[in-house]
Each structure stands twice: as C-alpha cells, then as structure tokens.
Tab-separated table of C-alpha atoms in Angstrom:
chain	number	residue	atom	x	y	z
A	19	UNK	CA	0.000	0.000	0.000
A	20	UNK	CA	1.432	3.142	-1.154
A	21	UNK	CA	0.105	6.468	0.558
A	22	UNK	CA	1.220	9.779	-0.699
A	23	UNK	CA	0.579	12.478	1.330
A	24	UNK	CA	0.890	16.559	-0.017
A	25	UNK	CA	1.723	19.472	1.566
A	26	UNK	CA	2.727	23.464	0.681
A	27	UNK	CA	-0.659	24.750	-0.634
A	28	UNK	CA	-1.892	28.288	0.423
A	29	UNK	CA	-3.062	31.404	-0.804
A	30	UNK	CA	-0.698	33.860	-3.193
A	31	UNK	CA	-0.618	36.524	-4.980
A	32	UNK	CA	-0.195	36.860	-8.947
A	33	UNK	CA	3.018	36.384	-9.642
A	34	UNK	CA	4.057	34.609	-6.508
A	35	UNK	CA	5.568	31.446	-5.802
A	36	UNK	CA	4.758	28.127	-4.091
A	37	UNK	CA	6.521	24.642	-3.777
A	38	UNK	CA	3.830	21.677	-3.116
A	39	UNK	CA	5.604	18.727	-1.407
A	40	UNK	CA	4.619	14.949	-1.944
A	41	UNK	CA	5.764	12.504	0.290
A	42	UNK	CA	5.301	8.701	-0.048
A	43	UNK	CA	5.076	6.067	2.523
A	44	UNK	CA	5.567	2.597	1.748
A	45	UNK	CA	7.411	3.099	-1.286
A	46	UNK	CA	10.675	3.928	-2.767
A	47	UNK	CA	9.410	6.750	-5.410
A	48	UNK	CA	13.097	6.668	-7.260
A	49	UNK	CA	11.658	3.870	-9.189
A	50	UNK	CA	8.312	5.116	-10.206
A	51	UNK	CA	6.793	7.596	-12.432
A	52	UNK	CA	5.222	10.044	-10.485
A	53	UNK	CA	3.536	13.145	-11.617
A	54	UNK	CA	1.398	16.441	-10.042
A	55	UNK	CA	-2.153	16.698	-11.315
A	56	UNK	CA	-4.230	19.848	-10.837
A	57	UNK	CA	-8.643	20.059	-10.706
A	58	UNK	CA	-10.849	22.851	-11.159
A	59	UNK	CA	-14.702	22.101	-10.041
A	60	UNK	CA	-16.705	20.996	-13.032
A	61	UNK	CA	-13.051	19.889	-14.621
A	62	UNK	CA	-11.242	16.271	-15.235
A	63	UNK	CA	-8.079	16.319	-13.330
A	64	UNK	CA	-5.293	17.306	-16.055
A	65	UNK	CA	-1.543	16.442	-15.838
A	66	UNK	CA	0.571	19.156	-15.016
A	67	UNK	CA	4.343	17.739	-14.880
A	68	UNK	CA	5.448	14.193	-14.150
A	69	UNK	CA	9.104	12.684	-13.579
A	70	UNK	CA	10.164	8.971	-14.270
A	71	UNK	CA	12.417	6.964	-12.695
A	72	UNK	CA	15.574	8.117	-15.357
A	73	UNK	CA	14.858	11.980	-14.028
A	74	UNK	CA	13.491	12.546	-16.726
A	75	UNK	CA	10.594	14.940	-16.782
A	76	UNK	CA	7.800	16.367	-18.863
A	77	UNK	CA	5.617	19.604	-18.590
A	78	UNK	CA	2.028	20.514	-19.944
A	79	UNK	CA	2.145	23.967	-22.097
A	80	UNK	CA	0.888	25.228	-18.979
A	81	UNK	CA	3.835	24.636	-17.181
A	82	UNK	CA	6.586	24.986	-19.460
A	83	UNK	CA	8.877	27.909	-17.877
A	84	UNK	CA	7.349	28.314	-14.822
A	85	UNK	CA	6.972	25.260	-12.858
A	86	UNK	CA	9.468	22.823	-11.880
A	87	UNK	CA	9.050	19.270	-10.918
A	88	UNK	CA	11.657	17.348	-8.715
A	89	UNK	CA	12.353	14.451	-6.777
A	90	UNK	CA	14.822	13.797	-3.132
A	91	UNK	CA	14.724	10.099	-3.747
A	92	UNK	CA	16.404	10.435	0.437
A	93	UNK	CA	13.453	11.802	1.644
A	94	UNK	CA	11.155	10.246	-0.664
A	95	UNK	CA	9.860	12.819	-1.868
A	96	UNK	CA	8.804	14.555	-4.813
A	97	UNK	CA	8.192	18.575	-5.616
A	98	UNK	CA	6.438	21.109	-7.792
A	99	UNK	CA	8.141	24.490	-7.594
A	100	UNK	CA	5.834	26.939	-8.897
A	101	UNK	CA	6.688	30.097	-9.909
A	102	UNK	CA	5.132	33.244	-11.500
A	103	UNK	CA	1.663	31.931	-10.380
A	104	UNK	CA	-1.502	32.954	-12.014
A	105	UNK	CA	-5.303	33.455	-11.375
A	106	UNK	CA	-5.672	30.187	-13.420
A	107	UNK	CA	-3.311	28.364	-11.798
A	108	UNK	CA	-6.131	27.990	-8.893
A	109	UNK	CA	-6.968	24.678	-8.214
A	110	UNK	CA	-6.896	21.876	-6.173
A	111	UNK	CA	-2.808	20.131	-6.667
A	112	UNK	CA	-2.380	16.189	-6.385
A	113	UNK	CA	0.498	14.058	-6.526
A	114	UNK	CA	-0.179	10.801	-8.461
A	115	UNK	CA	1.931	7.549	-8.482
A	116	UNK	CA	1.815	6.628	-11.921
A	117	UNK	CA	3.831	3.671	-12.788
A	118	UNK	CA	4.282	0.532	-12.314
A	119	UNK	CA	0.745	-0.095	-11.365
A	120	UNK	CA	-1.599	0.010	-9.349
A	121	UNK	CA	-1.904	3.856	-9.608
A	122	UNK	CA	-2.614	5.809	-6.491
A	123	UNK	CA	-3.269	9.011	-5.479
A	124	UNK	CA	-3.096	11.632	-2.453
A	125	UNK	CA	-5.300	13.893	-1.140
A	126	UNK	CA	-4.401	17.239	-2.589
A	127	UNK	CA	-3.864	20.485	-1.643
A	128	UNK	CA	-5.438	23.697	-2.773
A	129	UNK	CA	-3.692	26.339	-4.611
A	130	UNK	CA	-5.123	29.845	-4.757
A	131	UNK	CA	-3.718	32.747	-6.624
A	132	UNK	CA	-5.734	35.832	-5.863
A	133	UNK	CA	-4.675	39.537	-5.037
C-alpha cells in the first residue's frame, strides 16, 4: 500500500511562488513515475508535470517555464516548484503515483492565486 501524502498549498498573490511537497510512505518513489495533477470544479483532473524513474521529466504547455518538478529520492519525496503563479493556476494540486501499477493518489492540496 502506497500512501502519498501533499503538503505546501496556500493562498498567493499573482506572480508569486509556491513549492507543493509529496511525500510517499511505503514506497521507494526513485523507481516510479510520479507526476502532479491539478482540478478545477466541473473539470477532469489534467496532468501538469510528471518525472520517471531516469529523471526525466515532462511539462504541460501550462507549465513549461514556470513550474518545476523534482524528486529527493532520500526523503522520498517529490516537488512542484511553482513560480510566476496565475489566477488560473487555482486549483486543487495532487500528486499521483503513476507507474508501475496500481496507480494511487493523495489527497491534494489547494492552490489559490488571488490579489
């Protein structure tokens, strides 16, 4: 059983910066593919950036040049550094184990970028 837990969501400003933290319990996430996932109500949940086990990342066209995604394979962990936030950037953030399966999925955490 693999439980990933987030952290670092909040309220900021346009323009502003924040670094969501995923940690994982019961697993060793240097050898999966694990990416951060963002949902707006009334939306699917779309893939923002995901990193396999290589290093090797990807980015949605959202993303591209302003968020960063990372892993500390010693503290299991895995980040999304966030930068140069936007009103549509608002939504709620999950971190998603992605491969091998089964899939699973934390809890999120909610990002809000309002003045």
């Amino acid at each position: 059983q693999v439980q990933l837990v987030e952290s670092g969501g909040g309220l900021v400003q346009p323009g502003g910066s924040l670094r969501l933290s995923c940690t994982a319990s019961g697993s060793d996430v240097s050898i999966y593919s694990m990416g951060w996932y963002r949902q707006t109500p009334g939306n699917e949940r779309e893939l923002v950036a995901n990193i396999i086990s290589s290093g090797a990342t990807n980015y949605a066209d959202v993303a591209k040049g302003r968020f960063t995604i990372s892993r500390d394979n010693a503290k299991n962990a895995v980040y999304l550094q966030m930068n140069n936030l936007k009103p549509e950037d608002t939504a709620v953030y999950y971190c998603k184990k992605i491969y091998p399966l089964p899939q699973y999925w934390g809890q999120g955490t909610q990002v809000t970028v309002s003045s």
